[in-house]
PDB file of N, CA and C in Angstrom:
ATOM      1  N   MET A   1     151.918 199.468 131.802  1.00  0.00           N
ATOM      2  CA  MET A   1     152.949 200.345 131.351  1.00  0.00           C
ATOM      3  C   MET A   1     153.766 199.589 130.314  1.00  0.00           C
ATOM      4  N   GLU A   2     153.970 200.186 129.170  1.00  0.00           N
ATOM      5  CA  GLU A   2     154.779 199.571 128.128  1.00  0.00           C
ATOM      6  C   GLU A   2     156.243 199.881 128.386  1.00  0.00           C
ATOM      7  N   VAL A   3     157.098 198.858 128.178  1.00  0.00           N
ATOM      8  CA  VAL A   3     158.538 199.015 128.384  1.00  0.00           C
ATOM      9  C   VAL A   3     159.272 198.478 127.168  1.00  0.00           C
ATOM     10  N   GLU A   4     160.538 198.861 127.071  1.00  0.00           N
ATOM     11  CA  GLU A   4     161.373 198.398 125.973  1.00  0.00           C
ATOM     12  C   GLU A   4     162.725 197.993 126.530  1.00  0.00           C
ATOM     13  N   SER A   5     163.223 196.831 126.098  1.00  0.00           N
ATOM     14  CA  SER A   5     164.524 196.357 126.570  1.00  0.00           C
ATOM     15  C   SER A   5     165.644 197.051 125.805  1.00  0.00           C
ATOM     16  N   ARG A   6     166.845 196.832 126.257  1.00  0.00           N
ATOM     17  CA  ARG A   6     168.011 197.431 125.588  1.00  0.00           C
ATOM     18  C   ARG A   6     168.104 197.022 124.129  1.00  0.00           C
ATOM     19  N   ASP A   7     167.670 195.794 123.825  1.00  0.00           N
ATOM     20  CA  ASP A   7     167.753 195.323 122.440  1.00  0.00           C
ATOM     21  C   ASP A   7     166.521 195.671 121.612  1.00  0.00           C
ATOM     22  N   GLY A   8     165.598 196.427 122.204  1.00  0.00           N
ATOM     23  CA  GLY A   8     164.432 196.901 121.468  1.00  0.00           C
ATOM     24  C   GLY A   8     163.183 196.058 121.605  1.00  0.00           C
ATOM     25  N   ALA A   9     163.269 194.947 122.337  1.00  0.00           N
ATOM     26  CA  ALA A   9     162.079 194.106 122.540  1.00  0.00           C
ATOM     27  C   ALA A   9     161.075 194.842 123.425  1.00  0.00           C
ATOM     28  N   ARG A  10     159.802 194.765 123.052  1.00  0.00           N
ATOM     29  CA  ARG A  10     158.756 195.452 123.802  1.00  0.00           C
ATOM     30  C   ARG A  10     158.065 194.506 124.762  1.00  0.00           C
ATOM     31  N   GLY A  11     157.591 195.057 125.875  1.00  0.00           N
ATOM     32  CA  GLY A  11     156.852 194.274 126.854  1.00  0.00           C
ATOM     33  C   GLY A  11     155.860 195.153 127.590  1.00  0.00           C
ATOM     34  N   LEU A  12     155.026 194.516 128.386  1.00  0.00           N
ATOM     35  CA  LEU A  12     153.996 195.224 129.136  1.00  0.00           C
ATOM     36  C   LEU A  12     154.053 194.791 130.595  1.00  0.00           C
ATOM     37  N   ILE A  13     154.159 195.765 131.486  1.00  0.00           N
ATOM     38  CA  ILE A  13     154.050 195.486 132.918  1.00  0.00           C
ATOM     39  C   ILE A  13     152.658 195.935 133.333  1.00  0.00           C
ATOM     40  N   ASP A  14     151.810 194.969 133.636  1.00  0.00           N
ATOM     41  CA  ASP A  14     150.452 195.253 134.073  1.00  0.00           C
ATOM     42  C   ASP A  14     150.512 196.012 135.401  1.00  0.00           C
ATOM     43  N   ASN A  15     149.541 196.881 135.634  1.00  0.00           N
ATOM     44  CA  ASN A  15     149.505 197.639 136.898  1.00  0.00           C
ATOM     45  C   ASN A  15     149.605 196.731 138.115  1.00  0.00           C
ATOM     46  N   THR A  16     149.023 195.543 138.036  1.00  0.00           N
ATOM     47  CA  THR A  16     149.045 194.637 139.183  1.00  0.00           C
ATOM     48  C   THR A  16     150.422 194.042 139.430  1.00  0.00           C
ATOM     49  N   LYS A  17     151.358 194.206 138.493  1.00  0.00           N
ATOM     50  CA  LYS A  17     152.718 193.687 138.632  1.00  0.00           C
ATOM     51  C   LYS A  17     153.749 194.804 138.713  1.00  0.00           C
ATOM     52  N   ASP A  18     153.288 196.018 138.942  1.00  0.00           N
ATOM     53  CA  ASP A  18     154.153 197.189 139.091  1.00  0.00           C
ATOM     54  C   ASP A  18     154.186 197.573 140.562  1.00  0.00           C
ATOM     55  N   PRO A  19     155.302 197.367 141.262  1.00  0.00           N
ATOM     56  CA  PRO A  19     155.339 197.628 142.695  1.00  0.00           C
ATOM     57  C   PRO A  19     155.136 199.095 143.076  1.00  0.00           C
ATOM     58  N   GLU A  20     155.296 200.006 142.128  1.00  0.00           N
ATOM     59  CA  GLU A  20     155.132 201.427 142.434  1.00  0.00           C
ATOM     60  C   GLU A  20     153.756 201.967 142.077  1.00  0.00           C
ATOM     61  N   TRP A  21     152.900 201.139 141.506  1.00  0.00           N
ATOM     62  CA  TRP A  21     151.560 201.575 141.162  1.00  0.00           C
ATOM     63  C   TRP A  21     150.690 201.448 142.397  1.00  0.00           C
ATOM     64  N   PRO A  22     149.800 202.269 142.736  1.00  0.00           N
ATOM     65  CA  PRO A  22     149.332 203.481 142.070  1.00  0.00           C
ATOM     66  C   PRO A  22     149.902 204.753 142.698  1.00  0.00           C
ATOM     67  N   SER A  23     151.200 204.817 142.848  1.00  0.00           N
ATOM     68  CA  SER A  23     151.818 205.923 143.579  1.00  0.00           C
ATOM     69  C   SER A  23     151.660 207.286 142.906  1.00  0.00           C
ATOM     70  N   GLY A  24     151.168 207.309 141.679  1.00  0.00           N
ATOM     71  CA  GLY A  24     150.943 208.602 141.040  1.00  0.00           C
ATOM     72  C   GLY A  24     151.506 208.663 139.637  1.00  0.00           C
ATOM     73  N   ASP A  25     152.056 209.810 139.259  1.00  0.00           N
ATOM     74  CA  ASP A  25     152.549 210.076 137.919  1.00  0.00           C
ATOM     75  C   ASP A  25     153.679 209.114 137.555  1.00  0.00           C
ATOM     76  N   ARG A  26     153.521 208.376 136.469  1.00  0.00           N
ATOM     77  CA  ARG A  26     154.525 207.402 136.038  1.00  0.00           C
ATOM     78  C   ARG A  26     155.464 207.983 134.979  1.00  0.00           C
ATOM     79  N   SER A  27     155.298 209.268 134.621  1.00  0.00           N
ATOM     80  CA  SER A  27     156.156 209.851 133.593  1.00  0.00           C
ATOM     81  C   SER A  27     157.606 209.960 134.059  1.00  0.00           C
ATOM     82  N   ASP A  28     157.841 209.888 135.368  1.00  0.00           N
ATOM     83  CA  ASP A  28     159.199 209.997 135.893  1.00  0.00           C
ATOM     84  C   ASP A  28     160.041 208.751 135.636  1.00  0.00           C
ATOM     85  N   ILE A  29     159.448 207.677 135.094  1.00  0.00           N
ATOM     86  CA  ILE A  29     160.218 206.463 134.859  1.00  0.00           C
ATOM     87  C   ILE A  29     160.779 206.373 133.441  1.00  0.00           C
ATOM     88  N   VAL A  30     160.473 207.338 132.597  1.00  0.00           N
ATOM     89  CA  VAL A  30     160.996 207.320 131.229  1.00  0.00           C
ATOM     90  C   VAL A  30     162.521 207.340 131.297  1.00  0.00           C
ATOM     91  N   GLY A  31     163.140 206.352 130.661  1.00  0.00           N
ATOM     92  CA  GLY A  31     164.589 206.254 130.646  1.00  0.00           C
ATOM     93  C   GLY A  31     165.178 205.493 131.825  1.00  0.00           C
ATOM     94  N   ARG A  32     164.357 205.142 132.790  1.00  0.00           N
ATOM     95  CA  ARG A  32     164.840 204.424 133.974  1.00  0.00           C
ATOM     96  C   ARG A  32     165.041 202.948 133.651  1.00  0.00           C
ATOM     97  N   GLU A  33     166.085 202.351 134.222  1.00  0.00           N
ATOM     98  CA  GLU A  33     166.342 200.926 134.043  1.00  0.00           C
ATOM     99  C   GLU A  33     165.920 200.177 135.297  1.00  0.00           C
ATOM    100  N   PHE A  34     165.285 199.015 135.089  1.00  0.00           N
ATOM    101  CA  PHE A  34     164.927 198.166 136.220  1.00  0.00           C
ATOM    102  C   PHE A  34     164.817 196.727 135.748  1.00  0.00           C
ATOM    103  N   HIS A  35     164.813 195.800 136.691  1.00  0.00           N
ATOM    104  CA  HIS A  35     164.755 194.372 136.380  1.00  0.00           C
ATOM    105  C   HIS A  35     163.307 193.900 136.327  1.00  0.00           C
ATOM    106  N   VAL A  36     163.032 193.043 135.350  1.00  0.00           N
ATOM    107  CA  VAL A  36     161.708 192.445 135.206  1.00  0.00           C
ATOM    108  C   VAL A  36     161.885 190.965 134.886  1.00  0.00           C
ATOM    109  N   VAL A  37     160.806 190.223 135.036  1.00  0.00           N
ATOM    110  CA  VAL A  37     160.775 188.811 134.675  1.00  0.00           C
ATOM    111  C   VAL A  37     159.603 188.594 133.723  1.00  0.00           C
ATOM    112  N   VAL A  38     159.795 187.718 132.740  1.00  0.00           N
ATOM    113  CA  VAL A  38     158.738 187.412 131.778  1.00  0.00           C
ATOM    114  C   VAL A  38     157.726 186.471 132.419  1.00  0.00           C
ATOM    115  N   LEU A  39     156.461 186.868 132.406  1.00  0.00           N
ATOM    116  CA  LEU A  39     155.381 186.032 132.925  1.00  0.00           C
ATOM    117  C   LEU A  39     154.683 185.261 131.822  1.00  0.00           C
ATOM    118  N   ASP A  40     154.541 185.889 130.665  1.00  0.00           N
ATOM    119  CA  ASP A  40     153.813 185.252 129.564  1.00  0.00           C
ATOM    120  C   ASP A  40     154.411 185.731 128.245  1.00  0.00           C
ATOM    121  N   ASP A  41     155.162 184.837 127.592  1.00  0.00           N
ATOM    122  CA  ASP A  41     155.796 185.217 126.326  1.00  0.00           C
ATOM    123  C   ASP A  41     154.914 184.907 125.116  1.00  0.00           C
ATOM    124  N   GLN A  42     153.693 184.433 125.359  1.00  0.00           N
ATOM    125  CA  GLN A  42     152.764 184.146 124.267  1.00  0.00           C
ATOM    126  C   GLN A  42     151.931 185.375 123.892  1.00  0.00           C
ATOM    127  N   ARG A  43     151.967 186.392 124.712  1.00  0.00           N
ATOM    128  CA  ARG A  43     151.217 187.622 124.420  1.00  0.00           C
ATOM    129  C   ARG A  43     152.074 188.564 123.585  1.00  0.00           C
ATOM    130  N   ASP A  44     151.419 189.512 122.947  1.00  0.00           N
ATOM    131  CA  ASP A  44     152.127 190.526 122.182  1.00  0.00           C
ATOM    132  C   ASP A  44     151.602 191.892 122.571  1.00  0.00           C
ATOM    133  N   PRO A  45     152.355 192.681 123.301  1.00  0.00           N
ATOM    134  CA  PRO A  45     153.711 192.430 123.766  1.00  0.00           C
ATOM    135  C   PRO A  45     153.725 191.453 124.946  1.00  0.00           C
ATOM    136  N   VAL A  46     154.910 190.895 125.233  1.00  0.00           N
ATOM    137  CA  VAL A  46     155.027 189.931 126.329  1.00  0.00           C
ATOM    138  C   VAL A  46     154.637 190.589 127.656  1.00  0.00           C
ATOM    139  N   ARG A  47     154.099 189.794 128.571  1.00  0.00           N
ATOM    140  CA  ARG A  47     153.687 190.298 129.886  1.00  0.00           C
ATOM    141  C   ARG A  47     154.842 190.116 130.859  1.00  0.00           C
ATOM    142  N   LEU A  48     155.143 191.181 131.605  1.00  0.00           N
ATOM    143  CA  LEU A  48     156.292 191.214 132.506  1.00  0.00           C
ATOM    144  C   LEU A  48     155.858 191.560 133.925  1.00  0.00           C
ATOM    145  N   SER A  49     156.738 191.272 134.888  1.00  0.00           N
ATOM    146  CA  SER A  49     156.511 191.658 136.276  1.00  0.00           C
ATOM    147  C   SER A  49     157.767 192.315 136.822  1.00  0.00           C
ATOM    148  N   ALA A  50     157.587 193.344 137.623  1.00  0.00           N
ATOM    149  CA  ALA A  50     158.697 194.002 138.297  1.00  0.00           C
ATOM    150  C   ALA A  50     158.680 193.724 139.801  1.00  0.00           C
ATOM    151  N   PHE A  51     157.836 192.804 140.250  1.00  0.00           N
ATOM    152  CA  PHE A  51     157.759 192.474 141.676  1.00  0.00           C
ATOM    153  C   PHE A  51     158.996 191.695 142.113  1.00  0.00           C
ATOM    154  N   ASP A  52     159.550 192.064 143.258  1.00  0.00           N
ATOM    155  CA  ASP A  52     160.705 191.356 143.805  1.00  0.00           C
ATOM    156  C   ASP A  52     160.396 189.876 144.004  1.00  0.00           C
ATOM    157  N   LEU A  53     159.189 189.553 144.456  1.00  0.00           N
ATOM    158  CA  LEU A  53     158.823 188.162 144.683  1.00  0.00           C
ATOM    159  C   LEU A  53     158.855 187.367 143.377  1.00  0.00           C
ATOM    160  N   ASP A  54     158.336 187.918 142.289  1.00  0.00           N
ATOM    161  CA  ASP A  54     158.367 187.237 140.996  1.00  0.00           C
ATOM    162  C   ASP A  54     159.808 187.067 140.494  1.00  0.00           C
ATOM    163  N   LEU A  55     160.641 188.076 140.721  1.00  0.00           N
ATOM    164  CA  LEU A  55     162.051 187.973 140.337  1.00  0.00           C
ATOM    165  C   LEU A  55     162.747 186.866 141.123  1.00  0.00           C
ATOM    166  N   GLU A  56     162.472 186.770 142.415  1.00  0.00           N
ATOM    167  CA  GLU A  56     163.066 185.729 143.254  1.00  0.00           C
ATOM    168  C   GLU A  56     162.604 184.332 142.818  1.00  0.00           C
ATOM    169  N   ILE A  57     161.332 184.188 142.513  1.00  0.00           N
ATOM    170  CA  ILE A  57     160.811 182.900 142.038  1.00  0.00           C
ATOM    171  C   ILE A  57     161.509 182.503 140.746  1.00  0.00           C
ATOM    172  N   ALA A  58     161.683 183.443 139.832  1.00  0.00           N
ATOM    173  CA  ALA A  58     162.358 183.160 138.556  1.00  0.00           C
ATOM    174  C   ALA A  58     163.801 182.744 138.802  1.00  0.00           C
ATOM    175  N   ARG A  59     164.479 183.401 139.720  1.00  0.00           N
ATOM    176  CA  ARG A  59     165.873 183.035 140.023  1.00  0.00           C
ATOM    177  C   ARG A  59     165.943 181.616 140.564  1.00  0.00           C
ATOM    178  N   ARG A  60     165.048 181.286 141.485  1.00  0.00           N
ATOM    179  CA  ARG A  60     165.037 179.934 142.066  1.00  0.00           C
ATOM    180  C   ARG A  60     164.757 178.881 140.998  1.00  0.00           C
ATOM    181  N   LEU A  61     163.803 179.154 140.121  1.00  0.00           N
ATOM    182  CA  LEU A  61     163.484 178.205 139.058  1.00  0.00           C
ATOM    183  C   LEU A  61     164.660 178.034 138.093  1.00  0.00           C
ATOM    184  N   ARG A  62     165.344 179.108 137.794  1.00  0.00           N
ATOM    185  CA  ARG A  62     166.495 179.049 136.889  1.00  0.00           C
ATOM    186  C   ARG A  62     167.623 178.212 137.502  1.00  0.00           C
ATOM    187  N   GLU A  63     167.810 178.306 138.824  1.00  0.00           N
ATOM    188  CA  GLU A  63     168.857 177.559 139.505  1.00  0.00           C
ATOM    189  C   GLU A  63     168.598 176.052 139.513  1.00  0.00           C
ATOM    190  N   THR A  64     167.336 175.646 139.425  1.00  0.00           N
ATOM    191  CA  THR A  64     167.002 174.225 139.478  1.00  0.00           C
ATOM    192  C   THR A  64     167.054 173.552 138.120  1.00  0.00           C
ATOM    193  N   THR A  65     167.261 174.318 137.067  1.00  0.00           N
ATOM    194  CA  THR A  65     167.300 173.711 135.721  1.00  0.00           C
ATOM    195  C   THR A  65     168.713 173.494 135.252  1.00  0.00           C
TER     196      THR A  65
END
């Protein structure tokens, strides 16, 4: 699923990193805001994850730096 940040940056949340997949129609998320973490900023668009576990890992890593 392609997403866009508030500042216009584009990213991609792979189905395997979307906690609501494969629950069905994803058109209901247009305009919805949610938290993601960058997994790979070398890709175009960048690869993102919306999994709570990935968000928690990113928070822990940020706290140690």
